[in-house]
Amino acid sequence: MSDNGHQQNGHENVPSRQRRRFEGISSRTYEHPADRSALVALRKLSGFDTVFKALSGLLPERSLRLLFLSDSVRVSDAQFAHLNVMLRDACHILDLEKVPPMYVTQDPQPNAMCIGLDEPIIVVTTGLVELLDEEEMRAVVGHEVGHALSGHAVYRTILLFLTNLALRVAWIPLGNIAIMAIVTALREWFRKSELSADRAGLLVGQDLKASMRGLMKLAGGNHLHEMNVDAFLEQAEEYEAGGDLRDSVLKILNTLPRTHPFTTVRAAELKKWAESRDYQRIMDGHYPRRTEDKETSVSDSFRQSAASYATDVKNSKDPLMKLVSDIAGGAGDLGGRVRRGFGGFASGAPKDQTTPNDQTAPKDQPPHEGTPEDDD
């Protein structure tokens, strides 16, 4: 379809170019295997819709809609018209028949979300609108439309509800633990769903450089002249491969409270997918259709998810994942490697070169501090 460049409200003028439309596209096309298997299982679950309709009475969805309607700016032809063009464009490209309402809310923190049980609504903050240029913002809008097409808004709303509920029942013995177990599982799924939505944003924007720029800005602000994509991606590789088993454990602890993967990790994952044969096939017009969704096998989806996790573990450079891969492969001297892991596992020193110091973890570890999660 044609997309005319324009300059409005300080946004860059971008050249006109053709974007491919994916008629009848199934969200399975871009969903991460772990995200896809969970969604397929939920969609196949008998009575699932009934349960959520009953649950919707407990969730503050109506209150949220009234709040945004009364205290935010609804995107339309008359307000934030350039965002309205992007929204309709994204829905057209992903063939989402009903365009979800979109609001801009005053908040200096760059953020975006798609929530709602009955009907999804998209919310973006002024901080995000002011931070991103035209093509970067297009990828974000496509990201949120991808959430809507996949049905992620439903589970995101439940996650918000349960997180708030956990805070209210924290004083009840074991009550908070039970709820937080569910929240932790939902967060693990939602982190994978964010990778799915990043892919949807790329399918809408069809500009990998713009997607990379947007992720860099979320990490480092509006200082592109001071940043470099290759160096940014090197950070992701260093994050994955660096350190020893202690760092692997700290990565897990840092990730658990978050609903989103870290920004450098998202950038690396998206670039890898953009360079894959799967992405090229989609751009050539070969992708699953929504008409085939009912025939999707739950067991096949779980097998694909398991295979994806196994591949991730096998190819990972993380010290802990290497150890897990070695255990699965029956590698020798695992006991020695575990003992050395908390002091020198990353160096991969042979067993006969170890010293007593190699087997003792340093005691001057800095205190761990949590990382605030983001929502875009």
Coordinates of C-alpha atoms in Angstrom, one line a residue:
M1 CA 0.0 0.0 0.0
S2 CA 1.1 3.6 -0.5
D3 CA 2.4 5.6 2.5
N4 CA 2.9 9.2 1.8
G5 CA 5.6 11.0 3.7
H6 CA 4.7 14.2 5.6
Q7 CA 5.9 16.4 8.4
Q8 CA 3.6 17.1 11.3
N9 CA 4.0 18.1 14.9
G10 CA 7.8 18.1 14.6
H11 CA 8.0 14.6 13.2
E12 CA 10.4 13.8 10.4
N13 CA 9.4 13.8 6.8
V14 CA 9.8 10.3 5.5
P15 CA 9.9 9.2 1.8
S16 CA 6.9 7.5 0.2
R17 CA 7.3 3.8 -0.2
Q18 CA 5.3 0.6 -0.7
R19 CA 4.7 -1.6 2.3
R20 CA 3.5 -5.2 1.9
R21 CA 0.1 -6.1 3.3
F22 CA -0.5 -9.5 4.9
E23 CA -4.1 -10.3 4.1
G24 CA -5.7 -12.8 6.5
I25 CA -2.4 -13.2 8.4
S26 CA -2.5 -15.4 11.5
S27 CA -0.7 -14.1 14.6
R28 CA 1.0 -17.5 14.7
T29 CA 3.2 -16.1 11.9
Y30 CA 5.2 -13.8 14.1
E31 CA 4.6 -15.3 17.6
H32 CA 7.6 -16.6 19.5
P33 CA 7.2 -20.4 19.9
A34 CA 6.9 -20.2 23.7
D35 CA 4.2 -17.4 23.3
R36 CA 2.4 -19.4 20.6
S37 CA 2.2 -22.6 22.5
A38 CA 0.6 -20.9 25.5
L39 CA -1.9 -19.0 23.4
V40 CA -2.9 -22.1 21.3
A41 CA -3.5 -24.1 24.5
L42 CA -5.6 -21.3 26.1
R43 CA -7.7 -20.9 22.9
K44 CA -8.4 -24.6 22.8
L45 CA -9.3 -24.8 26.5
S46 CA -13.0 -25.6 26.9
G47 CA -14.9 -22.9 28.8
F48 CA -12.0 -20.5 28.7
D49 CA -14.1 -17.6 27.3
T50 CA -16.8 -18.2 30.0
V51 CA -14.2 -18.0 32.8
F52 CA -12.8 -14.7 31.5
K53 CA -16.2 -13.2 31.0
A54 CA -16.9 -14.0 34.7
L55 CA -13.5 -12.6 35.7
S56 CA -14.0 -9.4 33.8
G57 CA -16.6 -8.3 36.4
L58 CA -13.7 -8.3 38.9
L59 CA -11.3 -6.4 36.8
P60 CA -11.3 -2.6 36.6
E61 CA -11.5 -2.6 32.8
R62 CA -14.5 -0.2 32.7
S63 CA -12.7 2.1 35.1
L64 CA -9.6 2.1 33.0
R65 CA -11.5 3.0 29.9
L66 CA -13.3 5.8 31.6
L67 CA -10.0 7.0 33.1
F68 CA -8.3 7.2 29.7
L69 CA -11.4 8.8 28.1
S70 CA -11.6 11.5 30.7
D71 CA -7.9 12.2 31.4
S72 CA -6.1 11.4 28.1
V73 CA -6.3 12.4 24.5
R74 CA -8.0 10.0 22.1
V75 CA -6.2 9.6 18.8
S76 CA -8.4 10.6 15.8
D77 CA -8.4 12.6 12.6
A78 CA -8.7 15.7 14.8
Q79 CA -6.2 14.8 17.5
F80 CA -2.7 13.4 17.0
A81 CA -3.7 12.8 13.3
H82 CA -0.3 11.4 12.4
L83 CA -0.7 8.7 15.0
N84 CA -4.2 7.9 13.7
V85 CA -2.7 7.4 10.2
M86 CA -0.1 5.0 11.6
L87 CA -2.7 3.1 13.6
R88 CA -5.0 2.6 10.6
D89 CA -2.0 1.7 8.5
A90 CA -0.8 -0.9 11.0
C91 CA -4.3 -2.5 11.2
H92 CA -4.5 -2.5 7.4
I93 CA -1.1 -4.2 7.0
L94 CA -1.9 -6.9 9.6
D95 CA -5.5 -7.1 8.4
L96 CA -7.0 -6.3 11.8
E97 CA -10.6 -5.5 10.8
K98 CA -11.6 -3.4 13.9
V99 CA -9.2 -0.6 14.7
P100 CA -8.7 -0.4 18.5
P101 CA -9.1 3.0 20.2
M102 CA -5.8 4.6 21.0
Y103 CA -5.0 7.3 23.7
V104 CA -2.0 9.5 24.4
T105 CA -1.5 10.1 28.1
Q106 CA 0.7 12.7 29.8
D107 CA 3.7 10.9 31.2
P108 CA 7.4 11.8 30.6
Q109 CA 8.3 8.1 30.8
P110 CA 8.4 6.5 27.3
N111 CA 5.8 3.8 27.4
A112 CA 3.1 2.0 25.5
M113 CA 0.6 -0.8 26.3
C114 CA -2.3 -2.7 24.9
I115 CA -4.9 -3.8 27.5
G116 CA -8.5 -4.8 27.7
L117 CA -10.7 -7.9 28.0
D118 CA -13.7 -7.3 25.7
E119 CA -11.9 -4.9 23.3
P120 CA -8.2 -3.9 23.4
I121 CA -7.2 -0.3 23.8
I122 CA -3.8 1.1 23.0
V123 CA -2.1 3.7 25.3
V124 CA 1.1 5.6 24.5
T125 CA 2.7 8.2 26.7
T126 CA 3.8 11.7 25.6
G127 CA 7.4 10.7 26.6
L128 CA 7.3 8.1 23.8
V129 CA 5.7 10.3 21.2
E130 CA 8.3 13.0 21.8
L131 CA 11.2 10.5 21.8
L132 CA 10.6 8.6 18.6
D133 CA 10.6 9.8 14.9
E134 CA 8.0 8.8 12.4
E135 CA 9.3 5.4 11.4
E136 CA 10.3 4.4 14.9
M137 CA 6.9 5.3 16.2
R138 CA 5.3 3.3 13.3
A139 CA 7.2 0.2 14.6
V140 CA 5.8 0.8 18.1
V141 CA 2.2 1.2 16.9
G142 CA 2.7 -2.0 14.9
H143 CA 4.0 -3.7 18.1
E144 CA 0.9 -2.8 20.0
V145 CA -1.4 -3.8 17.1
G146 CA 0.4 -7.1 17.1
H147 CA -0.5 -7.5 20.8
A148 CA -4.1 -6.8 19.9
L149 CA -4.1 -9.4 17.0
S150 CA -2.6 -12.0 19.2
G151 CA -5.0 -11.5 22.1
H152 CA -2.2 -10.5 24.4
A153 CA -4.3 -7.6 25.8
V154 CA -6.5 -10.0 27.8
Y155 CA -3.6 -11.7 29.6
R156 CA -1.8 -8.4 30.1
T157 CA -4.9 -7.0 31.9
I158 CA -5.0 -10.1 34.1
L159 CA -1.3 -9.7 34.9
L160 CA -1.9 -6.1 36.0
F161 CA -4.8 -7.2 38.1
L162 CA -3.0 -10.1 39.8
T163 CA 0.1 -7.9 40.5
N164 CA -2.1 -5.4 42.2
L165 CA -4.0 -8.1 44.1
A166 CA -0.7 -9.6 45.3
L167 CA 0.2 -6.3 46.9
R168 CA -3.2 -6.2 48.7
V169 CA -3.0 -9.7 50.1
A170 CA 0.7 -9.6 51.1
W171 CA -0.3 -9.7 54.7
I172 CA -2.2 -13.0 54.3
P173 CA 0.0 -16.0 55.1
L174 CA 0.8 -18.0 51.9
G175 CA -1.7 -15.9 50.0
N176 CA 0.9 -13.7 48.4
I177 CA 3.1 -16.6 47.5
A178 CA 0.3 -18.4 45.6
I179 CA -0.6 -15.3 43.6
M180 CA 3.1 -14.4 42.9
A181 CA 3.7 -17.9 41.6
I182 CA 1.0 -17.2 38.9
V183 CA 2.4 -13.7 38.3
T184 CA 5.9 -15.1 37.8
A185 CA 4.6 -17.6 35.2
L186 CA 2.6 -14.9 33.5
R187 CA 5.7 -12.6 33.4
E188 CA 7.8 -15.4 31.8
W189 CA 5.1 -15.8 29.1
F190 CA 4.7 -12.1 28.6
R191 CA 8.4 -11.6 28.1
K192 CA 8.2 -14.0 25.2
S193 CA 5.0 -12.2 23.9
E194 CA 7.0 -8.9 23.8
L195 CA 9.5 -10.6 21.4
S196 CA 6.4 -11.6 19.3
A197 CA 5.1 -8.0 19.3
D198 CA 8.5 -6.7 18.3
R199 CA 8.3 -9.0 15.2
A200 CA 4.8 -7.6 14.5
G201 CA 6.2 -4.1 14.7
L202 CA 8.8 -5.0 12.1
L203 CA 6.2 -6.5 9.8
V204 CA 4.3 -3.2 10.0
G205 CA 7.2 -0.8 9.7
Q206 CA 9.2 -3.1 7.4
D207 CA 12.3 -1.1 8.4
L208 CA 14.7 -2.9 10.6
K209 CA 16.9 0.1 11.1
A210 CA 14.0 2.1 12.5
S211 CA 13.1 -0.7 14.9
M212 CA 16.7 -0.8 16.1
R213 CA 16.8 3.0 16.5
G214 CA 13.6 2.9 18.6
L215 CA 15.0 0.2 21.0
M216 CA 18.2 2.1 21.3
K217 CA 16.3 5.3 22.2
L218 CA 14.3 3.4 24.9
A219 CA 17.7 2.4 26.4
G220 CA 19.7 5.6 25.9
G221 CA 17.3 8.4 25.2
N222 CA 17.2 10.8 22.2
H223 CA 21.0 10.8 21.6
L224 CA 21.3 8.8 18.4
H225 CA 24.4 10.8 17.3
E226 CA 26.1 9.3 20.4
M227 CA 24.9 5.7 19.8
N228 CA 25.8 2.9 17.3
V229 CA 23.7 -0.1 16.4
D230 CA 26.6 -2.5 16.1
A231 CA 28.0 -1.4 19.5
F232 CA 24.5 -1.7 21.0
L233 CA 24.2 -5.3 19.7
E234 CA 27.6 -6.1 21.1
Q235 CA 26.3 -5.2 24.5
A236 CA 23.7 -8.0 24.1
E237 CA 26.4 -10.5 23.2
E238 CA 28.5 -9.4 26.1
Y239 CA 25.5 -9.6 28.5
E240 CA 24.8 -13.2 27.3
A241 CA 28.3 -14.6 27.3
G242 CA 30.1 -12.6 30.0
G243 CA 30.8 -13.5 33.6
D244 CA 30.5 -16.8 35.4
L245 CA 27.7 -18.8 37.1
R246 CA 27.2 -16.1 39.6
D247 CA 26.3 -13.7 36.8
S248 CA 24.0 -16.2 35.3
V249 CA 22.1 -16.4 38.6
L250 CA 22.0 -12.6 38.9
K251 CA 20.6 -12.4 35.3
I252 CA 17.7 -14.7 36.4
L253 CA 17.1 -12.7 39.5
N254 CA 17.1 -9.4 37.6
T255 CA 14.7 -10.8 35.0
L256 CA 12.1 -12.4 37.2
P257 CA 10.3 -9.2 38.3
R258 CA 10.2 -7.8 34.7
T259 CA 7.4 -8.2 32.2
H260 CA 9.8 -7.2 29.3
P261 CA 13.1 -8.6 28.2
F262 CA 16.1 -6.2 28.4
T263 CA 16.3 -3.8 25.5
T264 CA 19.6 -5.0 24.1
V265 CA 18.3 -8.6 24.2
R266 CA 15.1 -7.5 22.3
A267 CA 17.3 -5.8 19.7
A268 CA 19.5 -8.9 19.2
E269 CA 16.4 -11.2 19.0
L270 CA 14.7 -9.0 16.5
K271 CA 17.8 -8.7 14.2
K272 CA 18.2 -12.5 14.3
W273 CA 14.6 -13.0 13.3
A274 CA 14.8 -10.4 10.5
E275 CA 17.8 -12.3 9.1
S276 CA 16.1 -15.6 9.2
R277 CA 14.5 -17.6 6.4
D278 CA 11.1 -17.5 8.2
Y279 CA 11.0 -13.7 7.9
Q280 CA 11.9 -13.8 4.2
R281 CA 9.2 -16.3 3.5
I282 CA 6.6 -14.0 5.2
M283 CA 7.8 -11.1 3.1
D284 CA 7.4 -13.3 0.1
G285 CA 3.8 -14.0 1.0
H286 CA 4.1 -17.4 2.6
Y287 CA 2.6 -17.4 6.0
P288 CA -0.2 -19.1 8.1
R289 CA -3.7 -17.7 7.6
R290 CA -6.3 -17.1 10.4
T291 CA -8.6 -19.6 8.6
E292 CA -6.2 -22.3 9.6
D293 CA -6.0 -21.4 13.3
K294 CA -8.7 -23.8 14.4
E295 CA -6.8 -26.7 12.9
T296 CA -3.6 -25.9 14.9
S297 CA -2.5 -28.7 17.1
V298 CA -1.7 -28.0 20.8
S299 CA 0.8 -30.8 21.0
D300 CA 2.6 -29.6 17.8
S301 CA 2.8 -26.1 19.3
F302 CA 4.2 -27.4 22.6
R303 CA 6.8 -29.5 20.6
Q304 CA 7.8 -26.4 18.7
S305 CA 8.1 -24.5 22.0
A306 CA 10.2 -27.2 23.6
A307 CA 12.4 -27.4 20.5
S308 CA 12.9 -23.6 20.6
Y309 CA 13.9 -23.7 24.3
A310 CA 16.3 -26.6 23.6
T311 CA 17.9 -24.7 20.7
D312 CA 18.2 -21.6 22.8
V313 CA 20.0 -23.6 25.5
K314 CA 22.2 -25.3 23.0
N315 CA 23.3 -22.1 21.2
S316 CA 23.5 -19.9 24.3
K317 CA 26.8 -18.5 25.4
D318 CA 25.6 -18.0 28.9
P319 CA 27.7 -20.0 31.4
L320 CA 24.7 -21.6 33.1
M321 CA 23.1 -22.5 29.8
K322 CA 26.4 -24.0 28.7
L323 CA 26.5 -26.1 31.8
V324 CA 22.9 -27.3 31.2
S325 CA 23.7 -28.1 27.6
D326 CA 26.8 -30.1 28.7
I327 CA 24.7 -32.0 31.3
A328 CA 22.2 -32.9 28.5
G329 CA 25.1 -33.9 26.3
G330 CA 26.8 -36.0 28.9
A331 CA 30.0 -34.0 29.0
G332 CA 32.6 -35.2 31.5
D333 CA 34.0 -33.4 34.6
L334 CA 30.7 -31.6 35.3
G335 CA 31.3 -31.7 39.0
G336 CA 34.6 -29.9 38.7
R337 CA 33.1 -27.3 36.3
V338 CA 30.3 -26.5 38.7
R339 CA 32.8 -26.0 41.6
R340 CA 34.9 -23.7 39.4
G341 CA 31.8 -22.0 38.0
F342 CA 31.5 -19.6 40.8
G343 CA 35.0 -18.4 40.3
G344 CA 36.3 -19.3 36.9
F345 CA 33.7 -21.2 34.9
A346 CA 33.7 -18.6 32.1
S347 CA 37.4 -19.1 31.6
G348 CA 36.9 -22.8 30.8
A349 CA 40.2 -23.7 32.5
P350 CA 41.0 -27.4 32.4
K351 CA 40.6 -29.3 35.6
D352 CA 44.4 -29.8 36.2
Q353 CA 44.9 -26.1 36.1
T354 CA 42.6 -25.2 39.0
T355 CA 43.8 -23.8 42.2
P356 CA 42.0 -23.6 45.6
N357 CA 41.1 -20.0 44.8
D358 CA 39.3 -21.2 41.7
Q359 CA 36.9 -23.1 43.9
T360 CA 36.0 -20.3 46.2
A361 CA 33.6 -17.5 45.2
P362 CA 34.8 -14.0 46.1
K363 CA 33.0 -12.7 49.2
D364 CA 32.9 -9.1 48.3
Q365 CA 29.8 -9.2 46.1
P366 CA 28.0 -5.9 45.7
P367 CA 24.4 -5.9 46.9
H368 CA 21.9 -6.9 44.2
E369 CA 19.5 -4.1 43.2
G370 CA 16.3 -4.7 41.3
T371 CA 15.7 -3.2 37.9
P372 CA 12.5 -1.3 37.3
E373 CA 10.4 -2.9 34.6
D374 CA 9.2 -1.1 31.5
D375 CA 5.9 -1.6 29.7
D376 CA 6.4 -0.7 26.1

